[in-house]
C-alpha positions as YAML, in Angstrom:
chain: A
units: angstrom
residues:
- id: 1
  name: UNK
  ca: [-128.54, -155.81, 85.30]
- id: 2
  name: UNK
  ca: [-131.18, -152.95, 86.66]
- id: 3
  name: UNK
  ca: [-129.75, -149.43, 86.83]
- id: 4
  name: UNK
  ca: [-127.76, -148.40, 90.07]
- id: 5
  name: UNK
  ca: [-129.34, -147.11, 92.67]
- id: 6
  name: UNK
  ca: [-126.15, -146.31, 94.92]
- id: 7
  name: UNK
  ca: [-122.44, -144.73, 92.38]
- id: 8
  name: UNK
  ca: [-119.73, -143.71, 92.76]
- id: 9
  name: UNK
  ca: [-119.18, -140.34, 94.91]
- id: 10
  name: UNK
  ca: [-122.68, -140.34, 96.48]
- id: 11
  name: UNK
  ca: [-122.81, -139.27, 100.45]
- id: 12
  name: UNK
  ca: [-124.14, -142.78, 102.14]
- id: 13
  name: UNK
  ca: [-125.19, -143.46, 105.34]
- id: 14
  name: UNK
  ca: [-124.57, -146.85, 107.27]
- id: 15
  name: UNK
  ca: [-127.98, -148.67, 108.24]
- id: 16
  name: UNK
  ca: [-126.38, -151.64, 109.81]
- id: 17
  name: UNK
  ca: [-122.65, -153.24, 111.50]
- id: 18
  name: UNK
  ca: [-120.35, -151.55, 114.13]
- id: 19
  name: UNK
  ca: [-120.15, -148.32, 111.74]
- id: 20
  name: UNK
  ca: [-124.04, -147.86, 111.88]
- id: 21
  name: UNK
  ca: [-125.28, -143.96, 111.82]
- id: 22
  name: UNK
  ca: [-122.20, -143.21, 110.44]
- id: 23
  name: UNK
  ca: [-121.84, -141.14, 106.87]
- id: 24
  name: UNK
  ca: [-118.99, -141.34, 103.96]
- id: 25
  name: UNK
  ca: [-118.31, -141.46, 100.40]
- id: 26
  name: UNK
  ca: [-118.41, -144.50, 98.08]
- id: 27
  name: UNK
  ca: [-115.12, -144.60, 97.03]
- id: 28
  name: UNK
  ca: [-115.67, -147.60, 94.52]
- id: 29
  name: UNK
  ca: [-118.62, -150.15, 93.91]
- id: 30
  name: UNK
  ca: [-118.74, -153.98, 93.29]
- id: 31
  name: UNK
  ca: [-121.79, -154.70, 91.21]
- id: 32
  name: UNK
  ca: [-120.67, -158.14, 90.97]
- id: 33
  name: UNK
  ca: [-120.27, -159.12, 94.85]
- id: 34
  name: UNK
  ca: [-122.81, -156.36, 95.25]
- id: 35
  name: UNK
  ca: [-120.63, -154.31, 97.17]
- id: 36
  name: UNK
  ca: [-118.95, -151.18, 98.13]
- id: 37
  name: UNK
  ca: [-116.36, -149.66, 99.46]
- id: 38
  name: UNK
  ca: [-116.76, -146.58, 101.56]
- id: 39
  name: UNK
  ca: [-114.31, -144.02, 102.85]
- id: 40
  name: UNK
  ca: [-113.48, -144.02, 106.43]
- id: 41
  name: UNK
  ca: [-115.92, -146.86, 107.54]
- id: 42
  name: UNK
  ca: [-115.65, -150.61, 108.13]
- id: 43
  name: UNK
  ca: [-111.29, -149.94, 108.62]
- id: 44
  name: UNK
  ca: [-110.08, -152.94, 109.06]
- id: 45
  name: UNK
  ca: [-106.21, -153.63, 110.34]
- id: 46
  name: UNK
  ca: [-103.42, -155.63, 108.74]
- id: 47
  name: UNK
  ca: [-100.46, -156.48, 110.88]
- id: 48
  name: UNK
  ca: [-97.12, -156.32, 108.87]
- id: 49
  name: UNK
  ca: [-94.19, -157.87, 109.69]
- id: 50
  name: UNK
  ca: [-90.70, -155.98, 108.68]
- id: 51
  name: UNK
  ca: [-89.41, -156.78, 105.34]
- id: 52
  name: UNK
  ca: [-87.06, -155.41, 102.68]
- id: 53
  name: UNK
  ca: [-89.63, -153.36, 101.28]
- id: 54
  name: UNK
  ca: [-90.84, -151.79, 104.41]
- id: 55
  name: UNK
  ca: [-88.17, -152.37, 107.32]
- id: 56
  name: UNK
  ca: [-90.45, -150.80, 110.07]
- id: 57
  name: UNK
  ca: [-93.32, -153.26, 109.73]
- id: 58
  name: UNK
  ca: [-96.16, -151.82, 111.30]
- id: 59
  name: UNK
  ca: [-100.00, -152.36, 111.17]
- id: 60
  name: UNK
  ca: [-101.93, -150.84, 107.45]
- id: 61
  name: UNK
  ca: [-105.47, -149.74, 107.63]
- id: 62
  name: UNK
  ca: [-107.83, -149.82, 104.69]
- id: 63
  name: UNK
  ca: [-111.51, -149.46, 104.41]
- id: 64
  name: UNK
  ca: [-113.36, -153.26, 103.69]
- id: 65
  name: UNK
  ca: [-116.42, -153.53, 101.59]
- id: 66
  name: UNK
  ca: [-120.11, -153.35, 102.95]
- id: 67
  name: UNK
  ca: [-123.00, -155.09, 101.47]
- id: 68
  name: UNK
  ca: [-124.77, -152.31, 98.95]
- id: 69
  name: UNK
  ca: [-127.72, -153.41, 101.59]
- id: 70
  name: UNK
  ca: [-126.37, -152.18, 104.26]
- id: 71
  name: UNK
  ca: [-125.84, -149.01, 102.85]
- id: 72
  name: UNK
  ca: [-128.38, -146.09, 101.95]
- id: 73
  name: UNK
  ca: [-128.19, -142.30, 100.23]
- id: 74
  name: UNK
  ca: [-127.97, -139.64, 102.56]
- id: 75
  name: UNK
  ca: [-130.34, -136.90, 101.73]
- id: 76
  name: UNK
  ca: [-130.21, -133.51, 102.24]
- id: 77
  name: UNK
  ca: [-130.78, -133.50, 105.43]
- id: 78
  name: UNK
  ca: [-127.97, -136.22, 105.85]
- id: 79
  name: UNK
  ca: [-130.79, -138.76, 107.32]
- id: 80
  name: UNK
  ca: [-131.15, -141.97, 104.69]
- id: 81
  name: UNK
  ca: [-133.43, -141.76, 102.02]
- id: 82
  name: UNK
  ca: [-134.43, -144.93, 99.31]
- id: 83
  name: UNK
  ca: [-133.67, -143.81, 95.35]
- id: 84
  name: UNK
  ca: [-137.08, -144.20, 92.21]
- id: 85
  name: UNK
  ca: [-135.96, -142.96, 88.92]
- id: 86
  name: UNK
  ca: [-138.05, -140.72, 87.20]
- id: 87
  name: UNK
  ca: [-138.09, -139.30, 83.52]
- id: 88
  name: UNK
  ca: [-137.25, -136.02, 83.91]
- id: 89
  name: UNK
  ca: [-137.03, -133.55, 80.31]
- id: 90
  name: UNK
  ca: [-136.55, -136.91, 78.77]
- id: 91
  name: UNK
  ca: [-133.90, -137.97, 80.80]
- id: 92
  name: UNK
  ca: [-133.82, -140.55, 83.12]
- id: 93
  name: UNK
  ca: [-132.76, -139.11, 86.31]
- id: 94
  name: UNK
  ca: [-132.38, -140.61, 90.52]
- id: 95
  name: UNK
  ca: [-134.33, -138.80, 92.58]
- id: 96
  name: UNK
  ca: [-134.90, -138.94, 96.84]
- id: 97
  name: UNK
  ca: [-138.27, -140.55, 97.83]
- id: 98
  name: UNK
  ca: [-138.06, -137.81, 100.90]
- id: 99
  name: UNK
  ca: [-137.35, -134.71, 99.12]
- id: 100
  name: UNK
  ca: [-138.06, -135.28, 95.43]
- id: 101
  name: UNK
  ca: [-134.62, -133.59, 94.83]
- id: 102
  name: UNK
  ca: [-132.95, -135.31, 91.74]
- id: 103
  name: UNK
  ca: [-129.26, -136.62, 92.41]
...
């Protein structure tokens, strides 16, 4: 498996879906299913009916994995940049096509 462009606790923005243009937080990636889960976007709503456990019922929200395509690194700027990795002092490092700052 190639390195990852996209980890956990980068700033992403949406490209595509009803949460497009909007920014968040990868709260936790699927390599796998390539996948991930960001915070606060694609919510999606489970209706609950009352039980013993929770007597009220009531309707849960959670945030529902994106495809890792649909999703790109906000730069500085906060506009969406694409990721090269370059060796840096022998290290190998991400770094913004736009700004050349490393990540």
């Amino acid at each position: 498996m190639s390195a990852a462009r996209i980890k956990k606790g980068d700033k992403v923005v949406i490209l595509a879906g009803k949460d497009k243009g909007r920014t968040g937080t990868v709260l936790q990636m699927f390599p796998k299913e390539e996948k991930v889960l960001v915070e606060g976007v694609n919510v999606h709503a489970k209706h609950r009916k009352p039980d013993q456990a929770n007597p009220q019922g009531g309707i849960d929200r959670k945030p529902a994995p994106l495809h890792i395509s649909n999703v790109a690194i906000a730069g500085a700027d906060g506009k969406p940049t694409r990721v090269r990795f370059e060796d840096r002092d022998g290290k190998k490092v991400r770094v913004a096509v736009k700004s050349g700052e490393t990540l």
